[in-house]
Structure formats: C-alpha cells, structure tokens
Amino acid sequence: MDRRQFLLALAAGIPALTLGGTVFAAPPSSPRFLLVFLRGGYDSNNLLVPYSSDFYHESRPTIALAAPTPGDPDAVRALDATWGLTPVLHDSMGPLWNKRQLAFIPFAGTDDLSRSHFETQDDIESGQPSSARSYGSGFMGRLSSVLRGVPPIAFTDALPLTFRGAGDVPNISLKGGGKAVFDDRQAKILAGMYRGTPLQAAATDGLALRQQVALDLQAEMVAASRGAVNARGFAQQGQRMATLMRDRFRLGFVDVGGWDTHVNQGGANGQLANNLDNLGKGLAAFADGLGDAEWNDTVVVVVSEFGRTFRENGNKGTDHGHGTAYWVLGGKVAGGRIAGRQVAVDAANLLQNRDYPVLNNYRDVLAGLMRRMYGLSDADLARVFPGANTHDLQLV
C-alpha cells in the first residue's frame, strides 16, 4: 500500500483527497452535479400523477391519488392539464416548481427489460449500451476523467459502480451522523503506531482530516435544526452533503433505498408517501444548505432503475415495471415544466400492457444535460456515454 492508498484507507472514505498535506478545494467556477439514485424502483405514477387519465384511477382502485380538488389536502397539485404532484411534496418541492427550478421527465429509463433490480441498476450506473456493458467503468467515473480537476465524492457505504474507473474517489457513509470516529486519545495512539515510519505523515493527515470533517458535519446538523423542518433520514444527509459540496466537491452521488413497494404501498399517505416526503425534505435541505449563489451553480438529477406496474397488484402495491419519471432541479434549471417525449396515459400506450414505455433514454438525456453543463465535445460525450444519441431537453 502506497502513501496515497494508505491515506484514503485511514480516512475510511472521509471526503477529500490529501496529497502532501494539502486538502484540495474545487475550482470556484465549476458547476456542481449530484445524482440521487432511488434504489428499488420507485412508483413515479404516484409522484407525477396523470390525474386527467380515467385509466389511472381505474387501474389503482385503492392507491390512486385524487385529482386536484380545492380544500382537499390529499389531492394532487396540478402542474399542467395532464400531470399533478403528490401532496407530500407540496411544501418541499412546490417552491422550487414555482421558481421554475424543478422539472420532471416522465417515460424515462433504460432499454433494459429484465426488470431485475441489480441488472438495471448496473445498466444505469455503467452508462454503457446493455450489449457492451463493462463493470470496470461507470459513467460518472468517465465524466470525472474527462472533466479533470473537478473533485468527485460518493455519499455511500462503498464506492459505487458509477465511479469506477476514475482513480481515487472518496466515499463516505452518512448514516452514522457527524460524530468523530476517534477521540483525541485514540488518535494519538494511532499516530504513535506510525511515528518514525514512511507512513507517519499519511497517518497524521488522515486522522486530522477525519476529525475535521466530522466536526464540520456535526456543526451543520446543529445549525440545521434551528427552528427548521425536522427532515429525518435523507433530509439530514442533505444538510451534510451541502456542507461538503459547497466548497470542496463538484461531482456527487448518493443512493437512497426502500422503494420496492410490492405490498401496502399507500396513496396520499403510507409507505411511498413517507419516502417521498423524506426525499423532498432532503433535497430542499440540500438546496438551502448550499445557499442561493451555490444553488445557482448546481444541478441535481433524481433517477431510479425502473418504474412500477401501472396497475396496482392484489396486495395493494405495485410490481417491477419499466419507464419512470426523473427529476431535474437546480437554481438555473429551466424548470416549471414536464420535459421530454410523452404519450397519452391509456391502456393502448402501455408497454406489454403493464408499464410506462421508455421514450426518454437516460443516456441520451444525461448526455444532453452534460453537454450544456460542461460544454463537452462529441468526442468527450462518446467517452462518457458511448453510443448515446444526445437528446438535449434544454434543461439548463
């Protein structure tokens, strides 16, 4: 193990690269990009609700959300004549929609029809054609290599596939809060173990970095709870991610689990609604934590490996589907609209009489977004998303 590898191991994923005792900050002018991956295949039909479709209400006798109705807190909010937003996101995402900083892309996803969580997750993270997928490289890793000098970070327990091939990418699990792992006595003991060895400087750097970031995260948690919405789970992670992406990092990835709602999914309330509520609060906390100026240089994309069956099942839930809805949000996002190719929501337009079709391939859509964000050339886009047909939705 060389000095750099040791430092990263000792830091155990603490998010910064330290070489020669220097903590590298992100270039101040570079935009931020955060990919939020909802693992489990979330039911976009009860997030972005096709409320004007009689077929929607017929297909979901117990879990459908009510069409816009004045005075009904469980009714969706109309976004246009076809689509409505689940009521649990009115407070967290509604303000971003009003400011045109949030857009949705229905009928989005991959060309993978396996309906396997693992296969389709890998398909998205790799960013390669399904017929030529390699597990040695992920699209965010290739994007990091193309951009150069734009610091990446994964807010995950282990380095995700999407960042493979990028060299040393720090990853940090945010599940355990901001408490420092080592107290002063333990840090001194560990530092003493390497005193006088070639790894002394690396050990000192790694321990100091771990303590520094832990204190930063703890301070942010305390500040965030000052009279603000108590956003549990992911909302707390949103504040911590903002702390780290304000100044140091520009490419981020986080995954959120618990979206496989086969049984008792619920409608305006229940399992899915609670997850969406926490997700929305977390994203709002991330935006608030960055501040207006930094939020204006940030784009967040929320994806999932696939959607759910359009019709509810016999257990008042939904099963593995195909097309889903992506979210795109940020201070300069051209939002307040439903973007991408669409078809009428009816039985005739379902894929295999069960799912939303995919009309907006994720590789094509993200390639168009990356071109606008970073000014990537055709050659660079071909490296990041080989074989993609760039689809520019003019979202930024």
Short mmCIF file of C-alpha atoms in Angstrom, two decimals:
data_model
loop_
_atom_site.label_atom_id
_atom_site.label_comp_id
_atom_site.label_asym_id
_atom_site.label_seq_id
_atom_site.Cartn_x
_atom_site.Cartn_y
_atom_site.Cartn_z
CA MET A 1 0.00 0.00 0.00
CA ASP A 2 1.49 3.36 -1.02
CA ARG A 3 1.13 6.66 0.81
CA ARG A 4 -1.97 7.79 -1.09
CA GLN A 5 -3.76 4.47 -0.71
CA PHE A 6 -2.97 4.41 2.98
CA LEU A 7 -4.28 7.91 3.48
CA LEU A 8 -7.57 7.07 1.82
CA ALA A 9 -7.90 3.83 3.78
CA LEU A 10 -7.19 5.58 7.07
CA ALA A 11 -9.64 8.31 6.29
CA ALA A 12 -12.11 5.45 5.59
CA GLY A 13 -13.91 7.38 2.99
CA ILE A 14 -13.66 10.85 4.51
CA PRO A 15 -14.37 13.11 1.55
CA ALA A 16 -11.25 14.87 0.41
CA LEU A 17 -8.07 13.88 -1.34
CA THR A 18 -5.00 14.77 0.66
CA LEU A 19 -1.64 14.74 -1.03
CA GLY A 20 1.43 16.14 0.65
CA GLY A 21 -0.72 17.52 3.48
CA THR A 22 -2.86 19.67 1.17
CA VAL A 23 -6.65 19.45 1.05
CA PHE A 24 -7.71 20.30 -2.49
CA ALA A 25 -10.75 22.52 -2.93
CA ALA A 26 -12.94 22.52 -6.01
CA PRO A 27 -12.41 25.13 -8.73
CA PRO A 28 -14.72 28.00 -7.70
CA SER A 29 -16.28 28.44 -11.14
CA SER A 30 -17.13 24.79 -11.89
CA PRO A 31 -20.78 23.68 -11.67
CA ARG A 32 -21.97 21.03 -9.22
CA PHE A 33 -23.74 17.86 -10.26
CA LEU A 34 -25.42 15.47 -7.81
CA LEU A 35 -27.01 12.20 -8.91
CA VAL A 36 -29.60 10.80 -6.48
CA PHE A 37 -30.31 7.12 -7.14
CA LEU A 38 -33.55 5.70 -5.72
CA ARG A 39 -32.72 2.02 -5.38
CA GLY A 40 -35.68 -0.33 -5.55
CA GLY A 41 -37.63 1.15 -8.44
CA TYR A 42 -39.94 3.87 -7.13
CA ASP A 43 -43.53 4.30 -8.27
CA SER A 44 -43.42 7.50 -10.29
CA ASN A 45 -47.15 7.18 -11.08
CA ASN A 46 -47.93 8.32 -7.53
CA LEU A 47 -45.34 11.09 -7.65
CA LEU A 48 -46.07 12.65 -11.04
CA VAL A 49 -49.73 11.73 -11.28
CA PRO A 50 -51.58 11.60 -14.63
CA TYR A 51 -54.69 12.86 -12.87
CA SER A 52 -56.63 13.64 -16.04
CA SER A 53 -56.50 9.98 -17.11
CA ASP A 54 -59.56 7.92 -16.22
CA PHE A 55 -57.42 4.87 -16.85
CA TYR A 56 -55.11 5.89 -13.99
CA HIS A 57 -57.97 5.98 -11.46
CA GLU A 58 -59.47 2.74 -12.78
CA SER A 59 -56.11 0.95 -12.58
CA ARG A 60 -55.47 1.90 -8.96
CA PRO A 61 -58.70 1.46 -7.01
CA THR A 62 -57.06 1.75 -3.57
CA ILE A 63 -53.80 3.66 -4.14
CA ALA A 64 -54.68 6.31 -6.76
CA LEU A 65 -54.31 9.93 -5.68
CA ALA A 66 -57.26 12.29 -6.02
CA ALA A 67 -57.42 14.79 -8.85
CA PRO A 68 -56.90 18.46 -7.89
CA THR A 69 -59.72 19.43 -5.54
CA PRO A 70 -59.88 22.75 -3.66
CA GLY A 71 -59.69 22.19 0.08
CA ASP A 72 -58.64 18.53 -0.16
CA PRO A 73 -55.18 18.13 1.44
CA ASP A 74 -54.81 14.66 -0.08
CA ALA A 75 -55.39 15.81 -3.66
CA VAL A 76 -52.56 16.33 -6.12
CA ARG A 77 -51.40 19.77 -7.15
CA ALA A 78 -51.99 20.41 -10.86
CA LEU A 79 -48.75 21.12 -12.70
CA ASP A 80 -50.46 21.31 -16.08
CA ALA A 81 -53.61 19.92 -17.70
CA THR A 82 -52.32 16.33 -17.50
CA TRP A 83 -49.90 15.97 -14.62
CA GLY A 84 -50.14 16.64 -10.88
CA LEU A 85 -47.68 16.50 -7.99
CA THR A 86 -48.21 14.29 -4.95
CA PRO A 87 -49.39 16.35 -1.95
CA VAL A 88 -46.50 15.23 0.28
CA LEU A 89 -44.12 17.29 -1.89
CA HIS A 90 -46.17 20.49 -1.92
CA ASP A 91 -44.13 22.15 0.82
CA SER A 92 -40.65 20.89 -0.10
CA MET A 93 -40.68 20.80 -3.91
CA GLY A 94 -43.59 23.15 -4.61
CA PRO A 95 -41.48 26.31 -4.05
CA LEU A 96 -38.83 25.06 -6.48
CA TRP A 97 -41.51 24.35 -9.08
CA ASN A 98 -42.94 27.85 -8.55
CA LYS A 99 -39.48 29.34 -9.14
CA ARG A 100 -39.09 27.16 -12.25
CA GLN A 101 -36.14 25.36 -10.67
CA LEU A 102 -37.66 21.89 -10.96
CA ALA A 103 -38.64 19.82 -13.99
CA PHE A 104 -39.88 16.26 -14.39
CA ILE A 105 -39.19 13.84 -17.26
CA PRO A 106 -41.81 11.07 -17.48
CA PHE A 107 -41.41 7.97 -19.66
CA ALA A 108 -37.71 7.89 -18.76
CA GLY A 109 -35.37 4.96 -18.18
CA THR A 110 -33.20 2.36 -19.87
CA ASP A 111 -33.67 -0.13 -22.69
CA ASP A 112 -33.11 -2.97 -20.19
CA LEU A 113 -36.29 -5.06 -19.97
CA SER A 114 -35.05 -7.57 -17.39
CA ARG A 115 -36.95 -5.83 -14.56
CA SER A 116 -34.10 -7.00 -12.33
CA HIS A 117 -33.05 -4.50 -9.67
CA PHE A 118 -29.40 -5.41 -9.87
CA GLU A 119 -29.06 -5.69 -13.62
CA THR A 120 -30.89 -2.45 -14.31
CA GLN A 121 -29.06 -0.55 -11.57
CA ASP A 122 -25.78 -1.68 -13.11
CA ASP A 123 -27.07 -0.67 -16.52
CA ILE A 124 -27.70 2.90 -15.34
CA GLU A 125 -24.51 3.25 -13.31
CA SER A 126 -22.33 1.96 -16.12
CA GLY A 127 -23.84 4.33 -18.67
CA GLN A 128 -22.92 1.95 -21.47
CA PRO A 129 -25.07 0.12 -24.02
CA SER A 130 -26.53 -3.02 -22.48
CA SER A 131 -24.92 -5.10 -25.21
CA ALA A 132 -21.42 -3.82 -24.40
CA ARG A 133 -21.51 -3.19 -20.66
CA SER A 134 -18.25 -3.32 -18.70
CA TYR A 135 -18.14 -3.42 -14.92
CA GLY A 136 -14.71 -1.78 -14.81
CA SER A 137 -16.06 1.65 -15.58
CA GLY A 138 -19.04 3.84 -14.69
CA PHE A 139 -20.33 6.96 -16.42
CA MET A 140 -19.56 9.32 -13.52
CA GLY A 141 -16.06 7.91 -13.36
CA ARG A 142 -15.59 8.58 -17.06
CA LEU A 143 -17.14 12.05 -16.66
CA SER A 144 -14.67 12.79 -13.86
CA SER A 145 -11.77 11.72 -16.09
CA VAL A 146 -12.99 13.88 -18.98
CA LEU A 147 -13.50 16.99 -16.84
CA ARG A 148 -10.22 16.69 -14.90
CA GLY A 149 -9.71 18.65 -11.72
CA VAL A 150 -13.41 18.52 -10.78
CA PRO A 151 -13.40 16.73 -7.41
CA PRO A 152 -15.84 13.79 -7.09
CA ILE A 153 -17.38 12.20 -3.99
CA ALA A 154 -19.77 9.30 -3.30
CA PHE A 155 -22.07 9.54 -0.27
CA THR A 156 -22.27 5.76 0.00
CA ASP A 157 -21.06 2.87 2.17
CA ALA A 158 -18.79 1.61 -0.62
CA LEU A 159 -17.62 3.09 -3.90
CA PRO A 160 -20.50 2.67 -6.39
CA LEU A 161 -20.13 1.24 -9.86
CA THR A 162 -20.83 4.63 -11.42
CA PHE A 163 -17.50 5.99 -10.12
CA ARG A 164 -15.33 3.04 -11.15
CA GLY A 165 -12.50 3.89 -13.48
CA ALA A 166 -11.96 7.37 -12.07
CA GLY A 167 -8.97 6.57 -9.84
CA ASP A 168 -9.17 7.59 -6.19
CA VAL A 169 -12.71 8.75 -5.42
CA PRO A 170 -13.54 9.32 -1.73
CA ASN A 171 -16.72 7.83 -0.39
CA ILE A 172 -18.38 8.46 2.93
CA SER A 173 -21.41 6.86 4.52
CA LEU A 174 -23.63 9.47 6.13
CA LYS A 175 -25.77 7.01 8.07
CA GLY A 176 -23.81 7.30 11.31
CA GLY A 177 -24.07 11.04 11.82
CA GLY A 178 -21.30 13.52 12.34
CA LYS A 179 -19.65 12.11 15.45
CA ALA A 180 -15.89 11.80 15.25
CA VAL A 181 -14.78 8.17 15.00
CA PHE A 182 -11.65 8.62 17.10
CA ASP A 183 -11.30 10.71 20.27
CA ASP A 184 -8.02 12.55 20.99
CA ARG A 185 -6.54 9.66 22.99
CA GLN A 186 -7.28 7.12 20.26
CA ALA A 187 -5.92 9.45 17.58
CA LYS A 188 -2.65 9.88 19.49
CA ILE A 189 -2.30 6.12 19.91
CA LEU A 190 -2.87 5.51 16.20
CA ALA A 191 -0.49 8.29 15.20
CA GLY A 192 2.14 6.87 17.56
CA MET A 193 1.94 3.49 15.86
CA TYR A 194 3.28 5.03 12.64
CA ARG A 195 5.76 7.52 14.16
CA GLY A 196 9.17 7.15 12.57
CA THR A 197 7.81 5.09 9.65
CA PRO A 198 7.35 6.13 6.00
CA LEU A 199 3.60 6.32 6.67
CA GLN A 200 3.84 8.81 9.55
CA ALA A 201 2.81 11.85 7.50
CA ALA A 202 -0.03 9.97 5.80
CA ALA A 203 -1.38 8.73 9.14
CA THR A 204 -1.28 12.22 10.63
CA ASP A 205 -3.02 13.70 7.60
CA GLY A 206 -5.71 11.04 7.52
CA LEU A 207 -6.54 11.30 11.23
CA ALA A 208 -6.67 15.09 11.13
CA LEU A 209 -8.90 15.02 8.07
CA ARG A 210 -11.31 12.55 9.66
CA GLN A 211 -11.67 14.71 12.77
CA GLN A 212 -12.05 17.90 10.75
CA VAL A 213 -14.86 16.61 8.55
CA ALA A 214 -16.66 15.00 11.50
CA LEU A 215 -16.70 18.37 13.29
CA ASP A 216 -17.95 20.12 10.13
CA LEU A 217 -20.81 17.66 9.80
CA GLN A 218 -21.74 17.88 13.47
CA ALA A 219 -21.86 21.69 13.36
CA GLU A 220 -24.05 21.61 10.26
CA MET A 221 -26.52 19.24 11.93
CA VAL A 222 -26.89 21.57 14.93
CA ALA A 223 -27.37 24.63 12.74
CA ALA A 224 -29.91 22.87 10.53
CA SER A 225 -32.24 22.07 13.43
CA ARG A 226 -32.66 25.72 14.49
CA GLY A 227 -36.40 26.13 14.08
CA ALA A 228 -36.31 24.42 10.67
CA VAL A 229 -38.32 21.47 9.41
CA ASN A 230 -37.23 18.26 11.14
CA ALA A 231 -36.26 16.36 8.00
CA ARG A 232 -35.38 12.88 9.09
CA GLY A 233 -33.08 10.43 7.36
CA PHE A 234 -32.24 11.70 3.94
CA ALA A 235 -33.01 15.28 4.93
CA GLN A 236 -30.16 15.12 7.43
CA GLN A 237 -27.94 13.73 4.71
CA GLY A 238 -28.98 16.66 2.51
CA GLN A 239 -27.54 19.13 5.00
CA ARG A 240 -24.30 17.16 5.30
CA MET A 241 -23.88 16.83 1.56
CA ALA A 242 -24.36 20.57 1.18
CA THR A 243 -21.57 21.14 3.72
CA LEU A 244 -19.15 19.12 1.64
CA MET A 245 -20.25 20.19 -1.82
CA ARG A 246 -20.28 23.92 -1.11
CA ASP A 247 -16.54 24.31 -1.43
CA ARG A 248 -14.72 21.02 -1.96
CA PHE A 249 -16.61 18.77 -4.34
CA ARG A 250 -18.38 19.17 -7.65
CA LEU A 251 -19.49 15.64 -8.68
CA GLY A 252 -21.59 13.76 -6.16
CA PHE A 253 -23.55 10.52 -5.97
CA VAL A 254 -25.91 9.29 -3.26
CA ASP A 255 -28.28 6.35 -3.17
CA VAL A 256 -31.49 6.04 -1.17
CA GLY A 257 -33.16 2.68 -0.57
CA GLY A 258 -36.63 1.43 0.35
CA TRP A 259 -38.60 1.96 -2.88
CA ASP A 260 -39.63 -1.64 -3.66
CA THR A 261 -43.30 -1.27 -2.71
CA HIS A 262 -44.93 -4.59 -3.60
CA VAL A 263 -47.29 -4.59 -0.59
CA ASN A 264 -49.41 -1.85 1.03
CA GLN A 265 -47.79 0.95 -0.93
CA GLY A 266 -50.39 3.51 0.12
CA GLY A 267 -51.74 6.52 -1.71
CA ALA A 268 -51.61 10.07 -0.40
CA ASN A 269 -50.39 8.55 2.87
CA GLY A 270 -48.41 5.43 3.70
CA GLN A 271 -45.12 3.81 2.79
CA LEU A 272 -44.38 5.51 -0.53
CA ALA A 273 -45.70 8.88 0.60
CA ASN A 274 -43.43 8.81 3.65
CA ASN A 275 -40.40 8.01 1.49
CA LEU A 276 -41.22 10.81 -0.94
CA ASP A 277 -41.77 13.22 1.94
CA ASN A 278 -38.32 12.49 3.38
CA LEU A 279 -36.71 12.64 -0.05
CA GLY A 280 -38.28 16.01 -0.81
CA LYS A 281 -37.22 17.43 2.54
CA GLY A 282 -33.70 16.15 2.00
CA LEU A 283 -33.44 17.77 -1.42
CA ALA A 284 -34.83 21.04 -0.05
CA ALA A 285 -32.32 20.86 2.81
CA PHE A 286 -29.51 20.33 0.31
CA ALA A 287 -30.60 23.38 -1.70
CA ASP A 288 -30.94 25.52 1.43
CA GLY A 289 -27.63 24.31 2.80
CA LEU A 290 -25.79 25.34 -0.34
CA GLY A 291 -27.15 28.88 -0.32
CA ASP A 292 -28.55 30.83 -3.26
CA ALA A 293 -25.29 31.53 -5.07
CA GLU A 294 -24.04 27.94 -4.91
CA TRP A 295 -27.51 26.54 -5.72
CA ASN A 296 -27.41 28.57 -8.93
CA ASP A 297 -24.34 26.56 -9.98
CA THR A 298 -25.87 23.18 -9.06
CA VAL A 299 -27.90 20.57 -10.94
CA VAL A 300 -29.47 17.59 -9.16
CA VAL A 301 -30.91 14.65 -11.09
CA VAL A 302 -33.06 12.01 -9.35
CA VAL A 303 -33.29 8.62 -11.08
CA SER A 304 -34.36 5.07 -10.30
CA GLU A 305 -33.57 1.80 -12.03
CA PHE A 306 -37.14 1.42 -13.32
CA GLY A 307 -40.74 2.35 -12.59
CA ARG A 308 -43.58 0.19 -11.34
CA THR A 309 -46.51 -1.57 -12.98
CA PHE A 310 -49.22 0.90 -13.91
CA ARG A 311 -51.96 -1.19 -12.34
CA GLU A 312 -51.87 -1.95 -8.62
CA ASN A 313 -51.46 -5.60 -7.65
CA GLY A 314 -53.56 -7.78 -5.36
CA ASN A 315 -51.51 -6.72 -2.33
CA LYS A 316 -52.33 -3.01 -2.77
CA GLY A 317 -48.84 -2.38 -4.09
CA THR A 318 -47.05 -2.30 -7.42
CA ASP A 319 -44.55 -4.63 -9.07
CA HIS A 320 -41.39 -4.14 -11.13
CA GLY A 321 -42.05 -2.04 -14.20
CA HIS A 322 -40.11 -0.18 -16.88
CA GLY A 323 -40.47 3.55 -17.59
CA THR A 324 -40.33 6.01 -14.70
CA ALA A 325 -40.03 9.76 -14.07
CA TYR A 326 -36.76 11.60 -13.49
CA TRP A 327 -36.41 14.86 -11.57
CA VAL A 328 -34.06 17.68 -12.57
CA LEU A 329 -33.61 20.57 -10.15
CA GLY A 330 -31.23 23.44 -9.61
CA GLY A 331 -31.00 27.22 -9.38
CA LYS A 332 -30.64 27.71 -13.14
CA VAL A 333 -32.67 24.73 -14.32
CA ALA A 334 -35.24 25.66 -16.97
CA GLY A 335 -38.00 24.10 -14.90
CA GLY A 336 -41.66 24.57 -14.16
CA ARG A 337 -42.40 22.11 -16.96
CA ILE A 338 -42.82 18.45 -17.84
CA ALA A 339 -39.99 17.75 -20.29
CA GLY A 340 -39.24 15.11 -22.87
CA ARG A 341 -41.23 12.90 -25.20
CA GLN A 342 -44.66 11.86 -23.96
CA VAL A 343 -47.73 9.88 -24.97
CA ALA A 344 -51.27 9.77 -23.65
CA VAL A 345 -51.66 7.72 -20.48
CA ASP A 346 -54.03 4.97 -21.55
CA ALA A 347 -54.08 1.20 -21.96
CA ALA A 348 -53.10 1.34 -25.62
CA ASN A 349 -49.80 3.07 -24.83
CA LEU A 350 -48.61 0.76 -22.06
CA LEU A 351 -45.57 -1.40 -22.73
CA GLN A 352 -46.60 -5.07 -22.76
CA ASN A 353 -49.95 -3.96 -21.31
CA ARG A 354 -48.33 -3.24 -17.92
CA ASP A 355 -45.71 -0.45 -17.82
CA TYR A 356 -44.83 3.01 -19.00
CA PRO A 357 -42.72 2.79 -22.16
CA VAL A 358 -39.29 4.43 -22.15
CA LEU A 359 -39.37 7.33 -24.60
CA ASN A 360 -36.52 9.29 -22.99
CA ASN A 361 -33.44 7.10 -22.68
CA TYR A 362 -31.39 8.08 -19.65
CA ARG A 363 -28.06 8.03 -21.50
CA ASP A 364 -29.41 10.30 -24.24
CA VAL A 365 -30.99 12.71 -21.74
CA LEU A 366 -27.95 12.89 -19.46
CA ALA A 367 -25.64 13.33 -22.45
CA GLY A 368 -27.68 16.37 -23.50
CA LEU A 369 -27.56 17.73 -19.97
CA MET A 370 -23.79 17.21 -19.67
CA ARG A 371 -23.17 18.93 -22.98
CA ARG A 372 -24.98 22.03 -21.74
CA MET A 373 -23.45 21.99 -18.25
CA TYR A 374 -19.84 21.38 -19.24
CA GLY A 375 -19.66 22.19 -22.94
CA LEU A 376 -18.49 18.67 -23.73
CA SER A 377 -17.44 17.84 -27.26
CA ASP A 378 -18.87 14.95 -29.26
CA ALA A 379 -15.69 13.00 -28.53
CA ASP A 380 -15.99 13.60 -24.78
CA LEU A 381 -19.66 12.63 -24.77
CA ALA A 382 -18.79 9.45 -26.65
CA ARG A 383 -16.37 8.56 -23.86
CA VAL A 384 -18.89 9.22 -21.10
CA PHE A 385 -21.94 7.68 -22.83
CA PRO A 386 -20.67 5.54 -25.72
CA GLY A 387 -23.22 5.06 -28.45
CA ALA A 388 -25.74 7.52 -26.96
CA ASN A 389 -27.95 9.69 -29.16
CA THR A 390 -27.69 13.03 -27.39
CA HIS A 391 -31.15 14.34 -26.52
CA ASP A 392 -30.99 18.00 -25.49
CA LEU A 393 -34.07 18.91 -23.44
CA GLN A 394 -32.68 22.41 -22.81
CA LEU A 395 -32.94 21.92 -19.06
CA VAL A 396 -30.04 24.25 -18.22
#
